[in-house]
XYZ file of C-alpha atoms in Angstrom:
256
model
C 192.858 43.839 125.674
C 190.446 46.931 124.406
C 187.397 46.640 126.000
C 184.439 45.638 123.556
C 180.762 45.885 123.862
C 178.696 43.175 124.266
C 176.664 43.962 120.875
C 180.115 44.403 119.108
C 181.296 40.644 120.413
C 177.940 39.049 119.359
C 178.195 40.076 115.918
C 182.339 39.752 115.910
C 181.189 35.972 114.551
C 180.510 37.293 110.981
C 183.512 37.571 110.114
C 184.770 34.125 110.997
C 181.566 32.449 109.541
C 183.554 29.431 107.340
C 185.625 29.268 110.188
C 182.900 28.666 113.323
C 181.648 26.460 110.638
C 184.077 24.118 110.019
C 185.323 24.144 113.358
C 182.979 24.359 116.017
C 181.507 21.101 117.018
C 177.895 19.821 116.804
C 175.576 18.080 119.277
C 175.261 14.756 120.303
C 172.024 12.671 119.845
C 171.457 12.315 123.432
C 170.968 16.171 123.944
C 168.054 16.063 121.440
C 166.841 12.826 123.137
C 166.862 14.771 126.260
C 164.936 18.237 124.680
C 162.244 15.463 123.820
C 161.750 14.225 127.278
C 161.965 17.097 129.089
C 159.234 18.846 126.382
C 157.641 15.905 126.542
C 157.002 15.924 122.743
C 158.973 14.529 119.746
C 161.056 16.908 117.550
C 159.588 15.003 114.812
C 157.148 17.253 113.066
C 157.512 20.441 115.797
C 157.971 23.651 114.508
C 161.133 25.132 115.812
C 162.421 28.066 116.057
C 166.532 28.471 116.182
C 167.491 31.662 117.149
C 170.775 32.764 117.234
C 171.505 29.925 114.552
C 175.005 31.100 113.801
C 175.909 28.739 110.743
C 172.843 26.247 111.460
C 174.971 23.936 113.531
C 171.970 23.013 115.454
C 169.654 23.900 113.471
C 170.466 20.956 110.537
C 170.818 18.370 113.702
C 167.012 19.397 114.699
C 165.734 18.949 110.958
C 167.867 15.762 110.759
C 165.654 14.743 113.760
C 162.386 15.348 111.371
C 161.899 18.921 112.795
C 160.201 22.012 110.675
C 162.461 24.397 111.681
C 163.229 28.182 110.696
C 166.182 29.630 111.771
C 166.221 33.013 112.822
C 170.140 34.944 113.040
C 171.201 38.476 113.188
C 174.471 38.269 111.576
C 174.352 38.078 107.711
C 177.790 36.592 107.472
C 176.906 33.555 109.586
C 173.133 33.954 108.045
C 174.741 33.532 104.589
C 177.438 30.787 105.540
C 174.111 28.983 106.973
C 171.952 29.756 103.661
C 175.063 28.079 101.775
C 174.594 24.601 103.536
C 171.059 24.765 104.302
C 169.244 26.712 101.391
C 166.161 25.119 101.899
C 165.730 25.967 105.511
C 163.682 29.331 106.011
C 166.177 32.092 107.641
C 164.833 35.448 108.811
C 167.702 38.013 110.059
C 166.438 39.190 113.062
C 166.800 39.203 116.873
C 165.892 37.390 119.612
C 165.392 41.265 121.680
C 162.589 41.661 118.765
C 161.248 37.744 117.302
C 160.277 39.118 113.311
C 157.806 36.197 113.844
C 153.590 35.681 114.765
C 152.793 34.580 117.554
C 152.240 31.299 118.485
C 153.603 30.282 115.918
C 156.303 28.012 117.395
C 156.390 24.901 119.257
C 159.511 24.943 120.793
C 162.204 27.945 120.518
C 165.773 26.512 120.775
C 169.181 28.954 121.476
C 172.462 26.858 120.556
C 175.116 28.620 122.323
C 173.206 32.091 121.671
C 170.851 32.454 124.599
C 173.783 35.002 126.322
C 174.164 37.498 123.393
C 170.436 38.505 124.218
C 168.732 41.142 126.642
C 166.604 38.344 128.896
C 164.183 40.636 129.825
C 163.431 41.015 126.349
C 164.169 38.463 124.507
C 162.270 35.716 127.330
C 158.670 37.453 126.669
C 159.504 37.246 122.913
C 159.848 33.382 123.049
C 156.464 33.192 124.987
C 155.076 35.528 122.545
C 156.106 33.149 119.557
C 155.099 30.084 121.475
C 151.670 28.281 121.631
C 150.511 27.153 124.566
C 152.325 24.615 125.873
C 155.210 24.670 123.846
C 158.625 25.437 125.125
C 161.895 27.359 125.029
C 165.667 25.594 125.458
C 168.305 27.260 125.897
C 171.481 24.877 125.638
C 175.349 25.184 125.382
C 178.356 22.886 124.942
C 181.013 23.529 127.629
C 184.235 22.074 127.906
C 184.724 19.797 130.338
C 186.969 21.429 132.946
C 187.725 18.117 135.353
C 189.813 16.791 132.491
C 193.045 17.793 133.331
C 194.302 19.699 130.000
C 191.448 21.336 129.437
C 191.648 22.835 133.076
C 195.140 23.751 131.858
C 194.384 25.077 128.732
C 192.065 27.604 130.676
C 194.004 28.886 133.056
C 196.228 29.758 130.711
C 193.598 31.584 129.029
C 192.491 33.311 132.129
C 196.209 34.027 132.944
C 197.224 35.757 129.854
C 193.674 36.852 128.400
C 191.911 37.402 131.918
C 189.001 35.512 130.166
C 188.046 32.371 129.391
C 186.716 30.658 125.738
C 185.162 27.065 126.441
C 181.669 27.744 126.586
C 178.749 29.741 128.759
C 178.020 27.680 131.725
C 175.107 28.264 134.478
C 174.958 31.843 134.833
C 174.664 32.880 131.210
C 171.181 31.230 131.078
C 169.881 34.627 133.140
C 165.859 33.903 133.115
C 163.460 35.122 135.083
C 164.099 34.151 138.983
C 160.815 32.104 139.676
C 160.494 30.017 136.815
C 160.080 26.099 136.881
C 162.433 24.633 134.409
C 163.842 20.999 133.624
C 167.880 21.190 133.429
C 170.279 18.449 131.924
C 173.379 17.998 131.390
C 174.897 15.537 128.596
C 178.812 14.607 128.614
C 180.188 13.942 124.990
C 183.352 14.111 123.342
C 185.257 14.138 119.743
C 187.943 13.810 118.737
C 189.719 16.312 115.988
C 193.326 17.447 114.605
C 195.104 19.830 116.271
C 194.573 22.625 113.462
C 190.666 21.926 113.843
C 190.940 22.440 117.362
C 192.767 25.609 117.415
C 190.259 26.928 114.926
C 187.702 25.788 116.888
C 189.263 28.191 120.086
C 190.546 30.990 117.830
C 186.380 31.093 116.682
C 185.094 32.447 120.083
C 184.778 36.067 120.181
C 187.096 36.528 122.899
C 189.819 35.924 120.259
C 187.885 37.490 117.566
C 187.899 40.975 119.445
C 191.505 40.411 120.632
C 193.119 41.161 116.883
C 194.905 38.526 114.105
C 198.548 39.154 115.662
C 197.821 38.347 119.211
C 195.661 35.914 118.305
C 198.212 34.341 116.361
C 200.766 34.040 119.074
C 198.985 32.955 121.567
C 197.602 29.977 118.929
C 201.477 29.381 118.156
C 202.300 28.996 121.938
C 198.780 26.826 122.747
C 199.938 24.183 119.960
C 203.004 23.832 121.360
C 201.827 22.710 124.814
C 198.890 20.856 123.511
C 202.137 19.024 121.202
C 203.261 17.712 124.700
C 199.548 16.071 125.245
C 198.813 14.462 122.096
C 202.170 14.315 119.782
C 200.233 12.503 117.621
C 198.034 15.623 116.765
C 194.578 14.378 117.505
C 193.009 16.147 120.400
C 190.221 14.379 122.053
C 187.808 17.381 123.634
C 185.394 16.736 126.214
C 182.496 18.590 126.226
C 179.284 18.887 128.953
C 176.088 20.082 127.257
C 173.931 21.780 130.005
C 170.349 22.244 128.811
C 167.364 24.264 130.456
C 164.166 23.884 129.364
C 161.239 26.287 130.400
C 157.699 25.404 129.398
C 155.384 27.881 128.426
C 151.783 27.053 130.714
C 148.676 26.535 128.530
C 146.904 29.403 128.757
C 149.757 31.704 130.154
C 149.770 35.621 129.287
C 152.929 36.612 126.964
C 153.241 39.652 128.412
């Protein structure tokens, strides 16, 4: 596989926006239960800040959950896929290596699965910058569970035949500043989808968005054939472990 650069694999998502859409899955309520206790604020009324908001997966769960939120993406094929769903939710294109945002103006900043396309050393003094006093920054991803016993399989033959892995950025790819006191939780959920849904769901992370549309292909044709032996009945039930860090931002803490 032709080495990519990290910038190139963050924005590889554009051109799969419908796709990551339709496929990727969505959040459980117990996640946003858990950003609410370990804020130790409700979401109700909060103004948020999703960055990274891809095609506002999380960011229509946080407004479901009575949130002001603006979402903030650097992609305009995901930004526009997101404007189509959610055209009343304010969207600035922009990074999280550069907010386009005042400060303070945020209570909490949230990063749904996006937290590892950024420079940390960066992007972490531009979510204290945009955050009052108090407020905080969560950082969240859903990651397939690997003790159930197909998914372990399905990723080792990943690993085997892609030398990489797709199910999700666990524990290291939160890289914040060593020192900092932050809450961490982790919240088990599954779903269960068809087989088609599922495959799109895999085929939309950017290792196999990099990789090109014929090997891509065949190694979807081969994965639905063994996943066939698991569930014939072509519903796949995936099993997912949301880990969540929160960080607060101190009242009266220097941004810079």
């Amino acid at each position: 596989m032709t080495t990519t650069s990290h910038a190139q694999r963050g924005l590889s998502f554009d051109a799969a926006a419908a796709q990551y859409n339709a496929a990727r899955p969505g959040y459980p309520p117990a996640l946003f239960d858990a950003v609410e206790e370990l804020t130790g604020r409700p979401l109700k009324g909060s103004r948020v800040i999703d960055v990274g908001a891809g095609t506002g997966i999380a960011t229509r769960l946080l407004r479901e959950r009575g949130a002001r939120v603006t979402a903030v993406e650097p992609g305009p094929g995901m930004a526009a896929q997101l404007h189509s769903v959610l055209p009343d939710i304010p969207l600035v294109l922009g990074l999280g290596d550069a907010l386009p945002l005042a400060d303070g103006c945020a209570d909490l900043v949230t990063y749904a699965q996006a937290w590892h396309w950024t420079d940390p050393e960066r992007a972490f003094p531009e979510a204290l910058r945009v955050l009052r006093p108090g407020g905080a920054l969560a950082l969240w991803w859903n990651v397939s569970d690997r003790d159930v016993p197909w998914i372990a399989e399905q990723d080792e033959r990943l690993r085997s035949e892609l030398k990489e892995g797709a199910h999700g950025a666990a524990g290291p790819a939160r890289r914040l500043p060593e020192g900092l006191e932050r809450a961490e939780r982790r919240v088990h959920w599954t779903r269960r989808v068809c087989l088609d849904t599922h495959l799109d769901n895999l085929g939309s992370h950017s290792l196999f968005l990099v990789l090109g549309a014929q090997a891509t292909a065949s190694f979807l044709a081969r994965e639905r054939a063994e996943l066939l032996k698991v569930f014939p009945d072509g519903i796949v039930e995936e099993a997912y472990a949301v880990e969540l860090s929160v960080t607060l931002r101190a009242s009266g803490s220097s941004t810079r």
